[in-house]
Structures are given as structure tokens and as C-alpha cells.
Amino acid sequence: MTDEERAGIEAALDQDEAEELLGVIIDIALAADDRAWAEACLLRLAEHPHIDVRGNALMAFAQVSSRLGEVDRARVAPVLAAGLEDDAAHVREQAEASLDELGWNRLDGE
């Protein structure tokens, strides 16, 4: 991912337009080359008020992990746990799917 692409993603995060953020999540999941940066972006998006943005960000953790190595469990597990309790079914389903893809059967660190 070029510096220009990364700057574009960061600008989209600041603009906070839900429809654009849905594309940004895909860009992060499929093109980011810095796991810590990708995680930070997805952690921010995982708290977004838009259901699809929030849910899709949760699933993107698994994609980032499969491409760049395991995500930081201490940072990501609490967000996925919160997703499992979300009011929106889509978010709960995405959190569960991400946990399955990550191979995390438990969220307590064991």
C-alpha cells in the first residue's frame, strides 16, 4: 500500500462517511501491509455507529490476520467480545464469523 493510499484511507476515516468507509474496510482488509496500522484503523471502525461499518470492520480483523500474521489478541478480543453483545444481529454475526476465522474459541486469552 502506498503512502498516498494510506493517506486516503486516513482522510476517509476523518470524513466519516459510512458508504465510503465500507470501501475503506475492504481496502484495509485486502491491501494494508502494516498489521498494527490496519488494526488501529479497524479498531476505530469497529466502534462506528453504522451497523454495516461496525460489523464489517470486525470481520476484517480475520482478513488482516490471514494476510499479515495474527492480530494483537489483547487489543482485538475485547472489541470482538463487545461485537458478540451488539444490539444488531449483523454485528453479532460478523463478530462470531471473525472469531471462527481467527480460530479463537475463547476470548479469555487461553
PDB file of N, CA and C in Angstrom:
ATOM      1  N   MET A   1       0.849  -1.172   0.000  1.00  0.00           N
ATOM      2  CA  MET A   1       0.000   0.000   0.000  1.00  0.00           C
ATOM      3  C   MET A   1       0.891   1.230   0.000  1.00  0.00           C
ATOM      4  N   THR A   2       0.596   2.129  -0.891  1.00  0.00           N
ATOM      5  CA  THR A   2       1.402   3.343  -0.983  1.00  0.00           C
ATOM      6  C   THR A   2       1.042   4.320   0.132  1.00  0.00           C
ATOM      7  N   ASP A   3       1.939   5.261   0.351  1.00  0.00           N
ATOM      8  CA  ASP A   3       1.668   6.315   1.334  1.00  0.00           C
ATOM      9  C   ASP A   3       0.424   7.103   0.935  1.00  0.00           C
ATOM     10  N   GLU A   4       0.241   7.302  -0.363  1.00  0.00           N
ATOM     11  CA  GLU A   4      -0.928   8.033  -0.865  1.00  0.00           C
ATOM     12  C   GLU A   4      -2.225   7.268  -0.554  1.00  0.00           C
ATOM     13  N   GLU A   5      -2.214   5.961  -0.754  1.00  0.00           N
ATOM     14  CA  GLU A   5      -3.397   5.147  -0.441  1.00  0.00           C
ATOM     15  C   GLU A   5      -3.698   5.177   1.052  1.00  0.00           C
ATOM     16  N   ARG A   6      -2.657   5.080   1.834  1.00  0.00           N
ATOM     17  CA  ARG A   6      -2.822   5.123   3.283  1.00  0.00           C
ATOM     18  C   ARG A   6      -3.382   6.479   3.723  1.00  0.00           C
ATOM     19  N   ALA A   7      -2.873   7.543   3.152  1.00  0.00           N
ATOM     20  CA  ALA A   7      -3.381   8.881   3.469  1.00  0.00           C
ATOM     21  C   ALA A   7      -4.844   9.019   3.061  1.00  0.00           C
ATOM     22  N   GLY A   8      -5.219   8.429   1.933  1.00  0.00           N
ATOM     23  CA  GLY A   8      -6.614   8.449   1.503  1.00  0.00           C
ATOM     24  C   GLY A   8      -7.521   7.737   2.481  1.00  0.00           C
ATOM     25  N   ILE A   9      -7.055   6.618   2.999  1.00  0.00           N
ATOM     26  CA  ILE A   9      -7.839   5.876   3.993  1.00  0.00           C
ATOM     27  C   ILE A   9      -7.979   6.704   5.263  1.00  0.00           C
ATOM     28  N   GLU A  10      -6.891   7.301   5.699  1.00  0.00           N
ATOM     29  CA  GLU A  10      -6.949   8.121   6.912  1.00  0.00           C
ATOM     30  C   GLU A  10      -7.861   9.329   6.726  1.00  0.00           C
ATOM     31  N   ALA A  11      -7.860   9.919   5.531  1.00  0.00           N
ATOM     32  CA  ALA A  11      -8.766  11.039   5.249  1.00  0.00           C
ATOM     33  C   ALA A  11     -10.216  10.569   5.283  1.00  0.00           C
ATOM     34  N   ALA A  12     -10.489   9.394   4.742  1.00  0.00           N
ATOM     35  CA  ALA A  12     -11.849   8.850   4.759  1.00  0.00           C
ATOM     36  C   ALA A  12     -12.295   8.571   6.192  1.00  0.00           C
ATOM     37  N   LEU A  13     -11.392   8.097   7.019  1.00  0.00           N
ATOM     38  CA  LEU A  13     -11.730   7.882   8.428  1.00  0.00           C
ATOM     39  C   LEU A  13     -12.122   9.200   9.093  1.00  0.00           C
ATOM     40  N   ASP A  14     -11.396  10.252   8.774  1.00  0.00           N
ATOM     41  CA  ASP A  14     -11.699  11.565   9.349  1.00  0.00           C
ATOM     42  C   ASP A  14     -13.012  12.134   8.821  1.00  0.00           C
ATOM     43  N   GLN A  15     -13.317  11.889   7.543  1.00  0.00           N
ATOM     44  CA  GLN A  15     -14.561  12.390   6.953  1.00  0.00           C
ATOM     45  C   GLN A  15     -15.777  11.628   7.468  1.00  0.00           C
ATOM     46  N   ASP A  16     -15.597  10.363   7.804  1.00  0.00           N
ATOM     47  CA  ASP A  16     -16.612   9.563   8.486  1.00  0.00           C
ATOM     48  C   ASP A  16     -17.913   9.380   7.696  1.00  0.00           C
ATOM     49  N   GLU A  17     -17.805   9.179   6.381  1.00  0.00           N
ATOM     50  CA  GLU A  17     -18.971   8.888   5.539  1.00  0.00           C
ATOM     51  C   GLU A  17     -19.133   7.376   5.464  1.00  0.00           C
ATOM     52  N   ALA A  18     -20.243   6.867   5.983  1.00  0.00           N
ATOM     53  CA  ALA A  18     -20.428   5.426   6.119  1.00  0.00           C
ATOM     54  C   ALA A  18     -20.230   4.668   4.811  1.00  0.00           C
ATOM     55  N   GLU A  19     -20.807   5.149   3.721  1.00  0.00           N
ATOM     56  CA  GLU A  19     -20.686   4.438   2.449  1.00  0.00           C
ATOM     57  C   GLU A  19     -19.229   4.341   1.999  1.00  0.00           C
ATOM     58  N   GLU A  20     -18.475   5.401   2.175  1.00  0.00           N
ATOM     59  CA  GLU A  20     -17.065   5.359   1.801  1.00  0.00           C
ATOM     60  C   GLU A  20     -16.281   4.445   2.737  1.00  0.00           C
ATOM     61  N   LEU A  21     -16.650   4.450   4.006  1.00  0.00           N
ATOM     62  CA  LEU A  21     -15.943   3.610   4.971  1.00  0.00           C
ATOM     63  C   LEU A  21     -16.110   2.121   4.659  1.00  0.00           C
ATOM     64  N   LEU A  22     -17.228   1.752   4.076  1.00  0.00           N
ATOM     65  CA  LEU A  22     -17.410   0.347   3.703  1.00  0.00           C
ATOM     66  C   LEU A  22     -16.347  -0.074   2.686  1.00  0.00           C
ATOM     67  N   GLY A  23     -16.029   0.791   1.749  1.00  0.00           N
ATOM     68  CA  GLY A  23     -14.957   0.505   0.802  1.00  0.00           C
ATOM     69  C   GLY A  23     -13.585   0.542   1.448  1.00  0.00           C
ATOM     70  N   VAL A  24     -13.417   1.449   2.390  1.00  0.00           N
ATOM     71  CA  VAL A  24     -12.156   1.568   3.113  1.00  0.00           C
ATOM     72  C   VAL A  24     -11.849   0.273   3.865  1.00  0.00           C
ATOM     73  N   ILE A  25     -12.863  -0.324   4.444  1.00  0.00           N
ATOM     74  CA  ILE A  25     -12.661  -1.581   5.166  1.00  0.00           C
ATOM     75  C   ILE A  25     -12.108  -2.646   4.227  1.00  0.00           C
ATOM     76  N   ILE A  26     -12.652  -2.714   3.035  1.00  0.00           N
ATOM     77  CA  ILE A  26     -12.157  -3.679   2.044  1.00  0.00           C
ATOM     78  C   ILE A  26     -10.708  -3.374   1.696  1.00  0.00           C
ATOM     79  N   ASP A  27     -10.393  -2.107   1.483  1.00  0.00           N
ATOM     80  CA  ASP A  27      -9.019  -1.713   1.168  1.00  0.00           C
ATOM     81  C   ASP A  27      -8.063  -2.126   2.288  1.00  0.00           C
ATOM     82  N   ILE A  28      -8.464  -1.901   3.512  1.00  0.00           N
ATOM     83  CA  ILE A  28      -7.620  -2.271   4.650  1.00  0.00           C
ATOM     84  C   ILE A  28      -7.450  -3.786   4.698  1.00  0.00           C
ATOM     85  N   ALA A  29      -8.554  -4.508   4.568  1.00  0.00           N
ATOM     86  CA  ALA A  29      -8.508  -5.964   4.672  1.00  0.00           C
ATOM     87  C   ALA A  29      -7.660  -6.602   3.579  1.00  0.00           C
ATOM     88  N   LEU A  30      -7.703  -6.047   2.380  1.00  0.00           N
ATOM     89  CA  LEU A  30      -7.052  -6.691   1.241  1.00  0.00           C
ATOM     90  C   LEU A  30      -5.722  -6.074   0.831  1.00  0.00           C
ATOM     91  N   ALA A  31      -5.437  -4.848   1.258  1.00  0.00           N
ATOM     92  CA  ALA A  31      -4.240  -4.193   0.741  1.00  0.00           C
ATOM     93  C   ALA A  31      -3.282  -3.647   1.799  1.00  0.00           C
ATOM     94  N   ALA A  32      -3.727  -3.495   3.024  1.00  0.00           N
ATOM     95  CA  ALA A  32      -2.830  -2.949   4.047  1.00  0.00           C
ATOM     96  C   ALA A  32      -1.610  -3.849   4.184  1.00  0.00           C
ATOM     97  N   ASP A  33      -0.458  -3.229   4.416  1.00  0.00           N
ATOM     98  CA  ASP A  33       0.759  -4.016   4.575  1.00  0.00           C
ATOM     99  C   ASP A  33       1.408  -3.810   5.945  1.00  0.00           C
ATOM    100  N   ASP A  34       0.721  -3.098   6.811  1.00  0.00           N
ATOM    101  CA  ASP A  34       1.191  -2.844   8.170  1.00  0.00           C
ATOM    102  C   ASP A  34       0.081  -3.304   9.120  1.00  0.00           C
ATOM    103  N   ARG A  35       0.316  -4.422   9.776  1.00  0.00           N
ATOM    104  CA  ARG A  35      -0.724  -5.017  10.620  1.00  0.00           C
ATOM    105  C   ARG A  35      -1.162  -4.078  11.740  1.00  0.00           C
ATOM    106  N   ALA A  36      -0.217  -3.445  12.422  1.00  0.00           N
ATOM    107  CA  ALA A  36      -0.573  -2.563  13.544  1.00  0.00           C
ATOM    108  C   ALA A  36      -1.419  -1.383  13.065  1.00  0.00           C
ATOM    109  N   TRP A  37      -1.053  -0.804  11.934  1.00  0.00           N
ATOM    110  CA  TRP A  37      -1.831   0.302  11.384  1.00  0.00           C
ATOM    111  C   TRP A  37      -3.228  -0.170  10.992  1.00  0.00           C
ATOM    112  N   ALA A  38      -3.316  -1.316  10.323  1.00  0.00           N
ATOM    113  CA  ALA A  38      -4.612  -1.864   9.926  1.00  0.00           C
ATOM    114  C   ALA A  38      -5.485  -2.122  11.145  1.00  0.00           C
ATOM    115  N   GLU A  39      -4.900  -2.708  12.174  1.00  0.00           N
ATOM    116  CA  GLU A  39      -5.641  -2.961  13.414  1.00  0.00           C
ATOM    117  C   GLU A  39      -6.175  -1.659  14.000  1.00  0.00           C
ATOM    118  N   ALA A  40      -5.335  -0.641  14.052  1.00  0.00           N
ATOM    119  CA  ALA A  40      -5.757   0.641  14.625  1.00  0.00           C
ATOM    120  C   ALA A  40      -6.939   1.212  13.853  1.00  0.00           C
ATOM    121  N   CYS A  41      -6.882   1.134  12.533  1.00  0.00           N
ATOM    122  CA  CYS A  41      -7.997   1.619  11.712  1.00  0.00           C
ATOM    123  C   CYS A  41      -9.260   0.809  11.991  1.00  0.00           C
ATOM    124  N   LEU A  42      -9.121  -0.502  12.020  1.00  0.00           N
ATOM    125  CA  LEU A  42     -10.290  -1.364  12.230  1.00  0.00           C
ATOM    126  C   LEU A  42     -10.850  -1.217  13.635  1.00  0.00           C
ATOM    127  N   LEU A  43      -9.992  -1.015  14.619  1.00  0.00           N
ATOM    128  CA  LEU A  43     -10.490  -0.785  15.979  1.00  0.00           C
ATOM    129  C   LEU A  43     -11.363   0.470  16.017  1.00  0.00           C
ATOM    130  N   ARG A  44     -10.931   1.485  15.319  1.00  0.00           N
ATOM    131  CA  ARG A  44     -11.718   2.722  15.237  1.00  0.00           C
ATOM    132  C   ARG A  44     -13.049   2.466  14.537  1.00  0.00           C
ATOM    133  N   LEU A  45     -13.017   1.733  13.428  1.00  0.00           N
ATOM    134  CA  LEU A  45     -14.229   1.451  12.654  1.00  0.00           C
ATOM    135  C   LEU A  45     -15.173   0.505  13.386  1.00  0.00           C
ATOM    136  N   ALA A  46     -14.642  -0.351  14.226  1.00  0.00           N
ATOM    137  CA  ALA A  46     -15.460  -1.316  14.962  1.00  0.00           C
ATOM    138  C   ALA A  46     -16.378  -0.631  15.979  1.00  0.00           C
ATOM    139  N   GLU A  47     -16.143   0.630  16.246  1.00  0.00           N
ATOM    140  CA  GLU A  47     -16.993   1.383  17.172  1.00  0.00           C
ATOM    141  C   GLU A  47     -17.910   2.370  16.451  1.00  0.00           C
ATOM    142  N   HIS A  48     -17.948   2.271  15.137  1.00  0.00           N
ATOM    143  CA  HIS A  48     -18.727   3.208  14.330  1.00  0.00           C
ATOM    144  C   HIS A  48     -20.232   3.009  14.574  1.00  0.00           C
ATOM    145  N   PRO A  49     -21.037   4.077  14.531  1.00  0.00           N
ATOM    146  CA  PRO A  49     -22.477   3.931  14.750  1.00  0.00           C
ATOM    147  C   PRO A  49     -23.203   3.183  13.624  1.00  0.00           C
ATOM    148  N   HIS A  50     -22.647   3.167  12.416  1.00  0.00           N
ATOM    149  CA  HIS A  50     -23.304   2.475  11.298  1.00  0.00           C
ATOM    150  C   HIS A  50     -23.100   0.963  11.444  1.00  0.00           C
ATOM    151  N   ILE A  51     -24.177   0.224  11.436  1.00  0.00           N
ATOM    152  CA  ILE A  51     -24.144  -1.219  11.674  1.00  0.00           C
ATOM    153  C   ILE A  51     -23.222  -1.942  10.696  1.00  0.00           C
ATOM    154  N   ASP A  52     -23.329  -1.642   9.415  1.00  0.00           N
ATOM    155  CA  ASP A  52     -22.514  -2.356   8.426  1.00  0.00           C
ATOM    156  C   ASP A  52     -21.032  -2.029   8.575  1.00  0.00           C
ATOM    157  N   VAL A  53     -20.722  -0.788   8.871  1.00  0.00           N
ATOM    158  CA  VAL A  53     -19.320  -0.412   9.080  1.00  0.00           C
ATOM    159  C   VAL A  53     -18.774  -1.172  10.279  1.00  0.00           C
ATOM    160  N   ARG A  54     -19.507  -1.143  11.363  1.00  0.00           N
ATOM    161  CA  ARG A  54     -19.078  -1.816  12.588  1.00  0.00           C
ATOM    162  C   ARG A  54     -18.895  -3.320  12.359  1.00  0.00           C
ATOM    163  N   GLY A  55     -19.892  -3.944  11.776  1.00  0.00           N
ATOM    164  CA  GLY A  55     -19.828  -5.391  11.565  1.00  0.00           C
ATOM    165  C   GLY A  55     -18.735  -5.789  10.594  1.00  0.00           C
ATOM    166  N   ASN A  56     -18.617  -5.068   9.500  1.00  0.00           N
ATOM    167  CA  ASN A  56     -17.612  -5.421   8.501  1.00  0.00           C
ATOM    168  C   ASN A  56     -16.196  -5.195   9.028  1.00  0.00           C
ATOM    169  N   ALA A  57     -16.027  -4.195   9.871  1.00  0.00           N
ATOM    170  CA  ALA A  57     -14.711  -3.973  10.479  1.00  0.00           C
ATOM    171  C   ALA A  57     -14.326  -5.168  11.344  1.00  0.00           C
ATOM    172  N   LEU A  58     -15.289  -5.721  12.054  1.00  0.00           N
ATOM    173  CA  LEU A  58     -14.996  -6.886  12.892  1.00  0.00           C
ATOM    174  C   LEU A  58     -14.523  -8.065  12.050  1.00  0.00           C
ATOM    175  N   MET A  59     -15.179  -8.289  10.936  1.00  0.00           N
ATOM    176  CA  MET A  59     -14.789  -9.399  10.072  1.00  0.00           C
ATOM    177  C   MET A  59     -13.428  -9.150   9.431  1.00  0.00           C
ATOM    178  N   ALA A  60     -13.099  -7.907   9.182  1.00  0.00           N
ATOM    179  CA  ALA A  60     -11.829  -7.582   8.530  1.00  0.00           C
ATOM    180  C   ALA A  60     -10.620  -7.953   9.386  1.00  0.00           C
ATOM    181  N   PHE A  61     -10.795  -8.033  10.696  1.00  0.00           N
ATOM    182  CA  PHE A  61      -9.679  -8.477  11.534  1.00  0.00           C
ATOM    183  C   PHE A  61      -9.170  -9.848  11.091  1.00  0.00           C
ATOM    184  N   ALA A  62     -10.084 -10.735  10.729  1.00  0.00           N
ATOM    185  CA  ALA A  62      -9.687 -12.067  10.287  1.00  0.00           C
ATOM    186  C   ALA A  62      -8.934 -12.012   8.971  1.00  0.00           C
ATOM    187  N   GLN A  63      -9.359 -11.121   8.081  1.00  0.00           N
ATOM    188  CA  GLN A  63      -8.674 -10.989   6.791  1.00  0.00           C
ATOM    189  C   GLN A  63      -7.261 -10.447   6.983  1.00  0.00           C
ATOM    190  N   VAL A  64      -7.132  -9.450   7.824  1.00  0.00           N
ATOM    191  CA  VAL A  64      -5.809  -8.884   8.102  1.00  0.00           C
ATOM    192  C   VAL A  64      -4.915  -9.954   8.724  1.00  0.00           C
ATOM    193  N   SER A  65      -5.455 -10.704   9.644  1.00  0.00           N
ATOM    194  CA  SER A  65      -4.690 -11.760  10.297  1.00  0.00           C
ATOM    195  C   SER A  65      -4.214 -12.808   9.309  1.00  0.00           C
ATOM    196  N   SER A  66      -5.073 -13.189   8.375  1.00  0.00           N
ATOM    197  CA  SER A  66      -4.688 -14.221   7.416  1.00  0.00           C
ATOM    198  C   SER A  66      -3.600 -13.732   6.462  1.00  0.00           C
ATOM    199  N   ARG A  67      -3.553 -12.434   6.211  1.00  0.00           N
ATOM    200  CA  ARG A  67      -2.559 -11.894   5.289  1.00  0.00           C
ATOM    201  C   ARG A  67      -1.266 -11.444   5.963  1.00  0.00           C
ATOM    202  N   LEU A  68      -1.381 -10.874   7.171  1.00  0.00           N
ATOM    203  CA  LEU A  68      -0.233 -10.196   7.780  1.00  0.00           C
ATOM    204  C   LEU A  68       0.236 -10.816   9.089  1.00  0.00           C
ATOM    205  N   GLY A  69      -0.354 -11.901   9.484  1.00  0.00           N
ATOM    206  CA  GLY A  69       0.002 -12.521  10.755  1.00  0.00           C
ATOM    207  C   GLY A  69      -1.024 -12.175  11.817  1.00  0.00           C
ATOM    208  N   GLU A  70      -1.043 -12.975  12.845  1.00  0.00           N
ATOM    209  CA  GLU A  70      -2.099 -12.863  13.857  1.00  0.00           C
ATOM    210  C   GLU A  70      -2.194 -11.460  14.444  1.00  0.00           C
ATOM    211  N   VAL A  71      -3.420 -10.986  14.504  1.00  0.00           N
ATOM    212  CA  VAL A  71      -3.670  -9.675  15.093  1.00  0.00           C
ATOM    213  C   VAL A  71      -3.422  -9.737  16.596  1.00  0.00           C
ATOM    214  N   ASP A  72      -3.262  -8.586  17.185  1.00  0.00           N
ATOM    215  CA  ASP A  72      -2.973  -8.463  18.612  1.00  0.00           C
ATOM    216  C   ASP A  72      -4.219  -8.821  19.417  1.00  0.00           C
ATOM    217  N   ARG A  73      -4.190 -10.002  19.976  1.00  0.00           N
ATOM    218  CA  ARG A  73      -5.353 -10.524  20.691  1.00  0.00           C
ATOM    219  C   ARG A  73      -5.777  -9.617  21.851  1.00  0.00           C
ATOM    220  N   ALA A  74      -4.830  -9.054  22.551  1.00  0.00           N
ATOM    221  CA  ALA A  74      -5.162  -8.186  23.694  1.00  0.00           C
ATOM    222  C   ALA A  74      -5.952  -6.957  23.258  1.00  0.00           C
ATOM    223  N   ARG A  75      -5.705  -6.481  22.054  1.00  0.00           N
ATOM    224  CA  ARG A  75      -6.426  -5.309  21.547  1.00  0.00           C
ATOM    225  C   ARG A  75      -7.724  -5.685  20.860  1.00  0.00           C
ATOM    226  N   VAL A  76      -7.721  -6.796  20.137  1.00  0.00           N
ATOM    227  CA  VAL A  76      -8.850  -7.151  19.272  1.00  0.00           C
ATOM    228  C   VAL A  76      -9.926  -7.956  20.005  1.00  0.00           C
ATOM    229  N   ALA A  77      -9.539  -8.846  20.889  1.00  0.00           N
ATOM    230  CA  ALA A  77     -10.513  -9.708  21.564  1.00  0.00           C
ATOM    231  C   ALA A  77     -11.610  -8.928  22.296  1.00  0.00           C
ATOM    232  N   PRO A  78     -11.283  -7.852  23.023  1.00  0.00           N
ATOM    233  CA  PRO A  78     -12.358  -7.111  23.697  1.00  0.00           C
ATOM    234  C   PRO A  78     -13.367  -6.501  22.720  1.00  0.00           C
ATOM    235  N   VAL A  79     -12.886  -6.091  21.554  1.00  0.00           N
ATOM    236  CA  VAL A  79     -13.775  -5.497  20.552  1.00  0.00           C
ATOM    237  C   VAL A  79     -14.683  -6.580  19.963  1.00  0.00           C
ATOM    238  N   LEU A  80     -14.116  -7.758  19.709  1.00  0.00           N
ATOM    239  CA  LEU A  80     -14.937  -8.862  19.207  1.00  0.00           C
ATOM    240  C   LEU A  80     -15.934  -9.322  20.272  1.00  0.00           C
ATOM    241  N   ALA A  81     -15.518  -9.336  21.526  1.00  0.00           N
ATOM    242  CA  ALA A  81     -16.435  -9.701  22.610  1.00  0.00           C
ATOM    243  C   ALA A  81     -17.594  -8.720  22.674  1.00  0.00           C
ATOM    244  N   ALA A  82     -17.306  -7.439  22.525  1.00  0.00           N
ATOM    245  CA  ALA A  82     -18.372  -6.430  22.513  1.00  0.00           C
ATOM    246  C   ALA A  82     -19.283  -6.649  21.313  1.00  0.00           C
ATOM    247  N   GLY A  83     -18.696  -7.022  20.177  1.00  0.00           N
ATOM    248  CA  GLY A  83     -19.494  -7.305  18.984  1.00  0.00           C
ATOM    249  C   GLY A  83     -20.467  -8.442  19.187  1.00  0.00           C
ATOM    250  N   LEU A  84     -20.071  -9.421  19.972  1.00  0.00           N
ATOM    251  CA  LEU A  84     -20.972 -10.546  20.260  1.00  0.00           C
ATOM    252  C   LEU A  84     -22.192 -10.117  21.059  1.00  0.00           C
ATOM    253  N   GLU A  85     -22.091  -8.979  21.729  1.00  0.00           N
ATOM    254  CA  GLU A  85     -23.186  -8.449  22.555  1.00  0.00           C
ATOM    255  C   GLU A  85     -23.916  -7.288  21.887  1.00  0.00           C
ATOM    256  N   ASP A  86     -23.551  -6.949  20.668  1.00  0.00           N
ATOM    257  CA  ASP A  86     -24.129  -5.809  19.972  1.00  0.00           C
ATOM    258  C   ASP A  86     -25.632  -5.991  19.768  1.00  0.00           C
ATOM    259  N   ASP A  87     -26.361  -4.897  19.742  1.00  0.00           N
ATOM    260  CA  ASP A  87     -27.803  -4.945  19.502  1.00  0.00           C
ATOM    261  C   ASP A  87     -28.142  -5.428  18.093  1.00  0.00           C
ATOM    262  N   ALA A  88     -27.251  -5.189  17.141  1.00  0.00           N
ATOM    263  CA  ALA A  88     -27.508  -5.535  15.743  1.00  0.00           C
ATOM    264  C   ALA A  88     -27.052  -6.962  15.436  1.00  0.00           C
ATOM    265  N   ALA A  89     -27.953  -7.734  14.860  1.00  0.00           N
ATOM    266  CA  ALA A  89     -27.637  -9.122  14.513  1.00  0.00           C
ATOM    267  C   ALA A  89     -26.447  -9.205  13.558  1.00  0.00           C
ATOM    268  N   HIS A  90     -26.383  -8.294  12.591  1.00  0.00           N
ATOM    269  CA  HIS A  90     -25.271  -8.313  11.630  1.00  0.00           C
ATOM    270  C   HIS A  90     -23.929  -8.203  12.345  1.00  0.00           C
ATOM    271  N   VAL A  91     -23.844  -7.329  13.308  1.00  0.00           N
ATOM    272  CA  VAL A  91     -22.592  -7.124  14.041  1.00  0.00           C
ATOM    273  C   VAL A  91     -22.261  -8.382  14.840  1.00  0.00           C
ATOM    274  N   ARG A  92     -23.247  -8.953  15.511  1.00  0.00           N
ATOM    275  CA  ARG A  92     -23.011 -10.188  16.272  1.00  0.00           C
ATOM    276  C   ARG A  92     -22.531 -11.306  15.355  1.00  0.00           C
ATOM    277  N   GLU A  93     -23.161 -11.437  14.202  1.00  0.00           N
ATOM    278  CA  GLU A  93     -22.786 -12.490  13.256  1.00  0.00           C
ATOM    279  C   GLU A  93     -21.372 -12.281  12.724  1.00  0.00           C
ATOM    280  N   GLN A  94     -21.021 -11.045  12.440  1.00  0.00           N
ATOM    281  CA  GLN A  94     -19.676 -10.764  11.939  1.00  0.00           C
ATOM    282  C   GLN A  94     -18.626 -11.018  13.021  1.00  0.00           C
ATOM    283  N   ALA A  95     -18.940 -10.678  14.251  1.00  0.00           N
ATOM    284  CA  ALA A  95     -18.005 -10.947  15.349  1.00  0.00           C
ATOM    285  C   ALA A  95     -17.795 -12.454  15.493  1.00  0.00           C
ATOM    286  N   GLU A  96     -18.868 -13.211  15.438  1.00  0.00           N
ATOM    287  CA  GLU A  96     -18.761 -14.661  15.544  1.00  0.00           C
ATOM    288  C   GLU A  96     -17.968 -15.250  14.375  1.00  0.00           C
ATOM    289  N   ALA A  97     -18.244 -14.776  13.170  1.00  0.00           N
ATOM    290  CA  ALA A  97     -17.519 -15.269  11.991  1.00  0.00           C
ATOM    291  C   ALA A  97     -16.030 -14.933  12.091  1.00  0.00           C
ATOM    292  N   SER A  98     -15.717 -13.750  12.567  1.00  0.00           N
ATOM    293  CA  SER A  98     -14.322 -13.363  12.712  1.00  0.00           C
ATOM    294  C   SER A  98     -13.616 -14.251  13.723  1.00  0.00           C
ATOM    295  N   LEU A  99     -14.269 -14.501  14.848  1.00  0.00           N
ATOM    296  CA  LEU A  99     -13.690 -15.392  15.856  1.00  0.00           C
ATOM    297  C   LEU A  99     -13.435 -16.779  15.275  1.00  0.00           C
ATOM    298  N   ASP A 100     -14.376 -17.281  14.503  1.00  0.00           N
ATOM    299  CA  ASP A 100     -14.201 -18.587  13.858  1.00  0.00           C
ATOM    300  C   ASP A 100     -13.006 -18.572  12.922  1.00  0.00           C
ATOM    301  N   GLU A 101     -12.916 -17.525  12.082  1.00  0.00           N
ATOM    302  CA  GLU A 101     -11.807 -17.423  11.125  1.00  0.00           C
ATOM    303  C   GLU A 101     -10.459 -17.288  11.840  1.00  0.00           C
ATOM    304  N   LEU A 102     -10.462 -16.570  12.941  1.00  0.00           N
ATOM    305  CA  LEU A 102      -9.232 -16.398  13.709  1.00  0.00           C
ATOM    306  C   LEU A 102      -8.862 -17.664  14.468  1.00  0.00           C
ATOM    307  N   GLY A 103      -9.832 -18.562  14.647  1.00  0.00           N
ATOM    308  CA  GLY A 103      -9.591 -19.783  15.412  1.00  0.00           C
ATOM    309  C   GLY A 103      -9.563 -19.540  16.910  1.00  0.00           C
ATOM    310  N   TRP A 104     -10.215 -18.456  17.309  1.00  0.00           N
ATOM    311  CA  TRP A 104     -10.273 -18.117  18.727  1.00  0.00           C
ATOM    312  C   TRP A 104     -11.550 -18.686  19.315  1.00  0.00           C
ATOM    313  N   ASN A 105     -11.450 -19.817  19.977  1.00  0.00           N
ATOM    314  CA  ASN A 105     -12.624 -20.442  20.585  1.00  0.00           C
ATOM    315  C   ASN A 105     -12.993 -19.775  21.885  1.00  0.00           C
ATOM    316  N   ARG A 106     -12.017 -19.153  22.515  1.00  0.00           N
ATOM    317  CA  ARG A 106     -12.258 -18.472  23.780  1.00  0.00           C
ATOM    318  C   ARG A 106     -11.688 -17.077  23.696  1.00  0.00           C
ATOM    319  N   LEU A 107     -12.256 -16.186  24.440  1.00  0.00           N
ATOM    320  CA  LEU A 107     -11.792 -14.792  24.416  1.00  0.00           C
ATOM    321  C   LEU A 107     -11.008 -14.418  25.675  1.00  0.00           C
ATOM    322  N   ASP A 108     -10.744 -15.371  26.511  1.00  0.00           N
ATOM    323  CA  ASP A 108     -10.061 -15.056  27.757  1.00  0.00           C
ATOM    324  C   ASP A 108      -8.536 -15.152  27.669  1.00  0.00           C
ATOM    325  N   GLY A 109      -8.034 -15.334  26.434  1.00  0.00           N
ATOM    326  CA  GLY A 109      -6.583 -15.374  26.256  1.00  0.00           C
ATOM    327  C   GLY A 109      -5.985 -16.760  26.318  1.00  0.00           C
ATOM    328  N   GLU A 110      -6.791 -17.772  26.579  1.00  0.00           N
ATOM    329  CA  GLU A 110      -6.263 -19.144  26.632  1.00  0.00           C
ATOM    330  C   GLU A 110      -6.451 -19.848  25.317  1.00  0.00           C
TER     331      GLU A 110
END
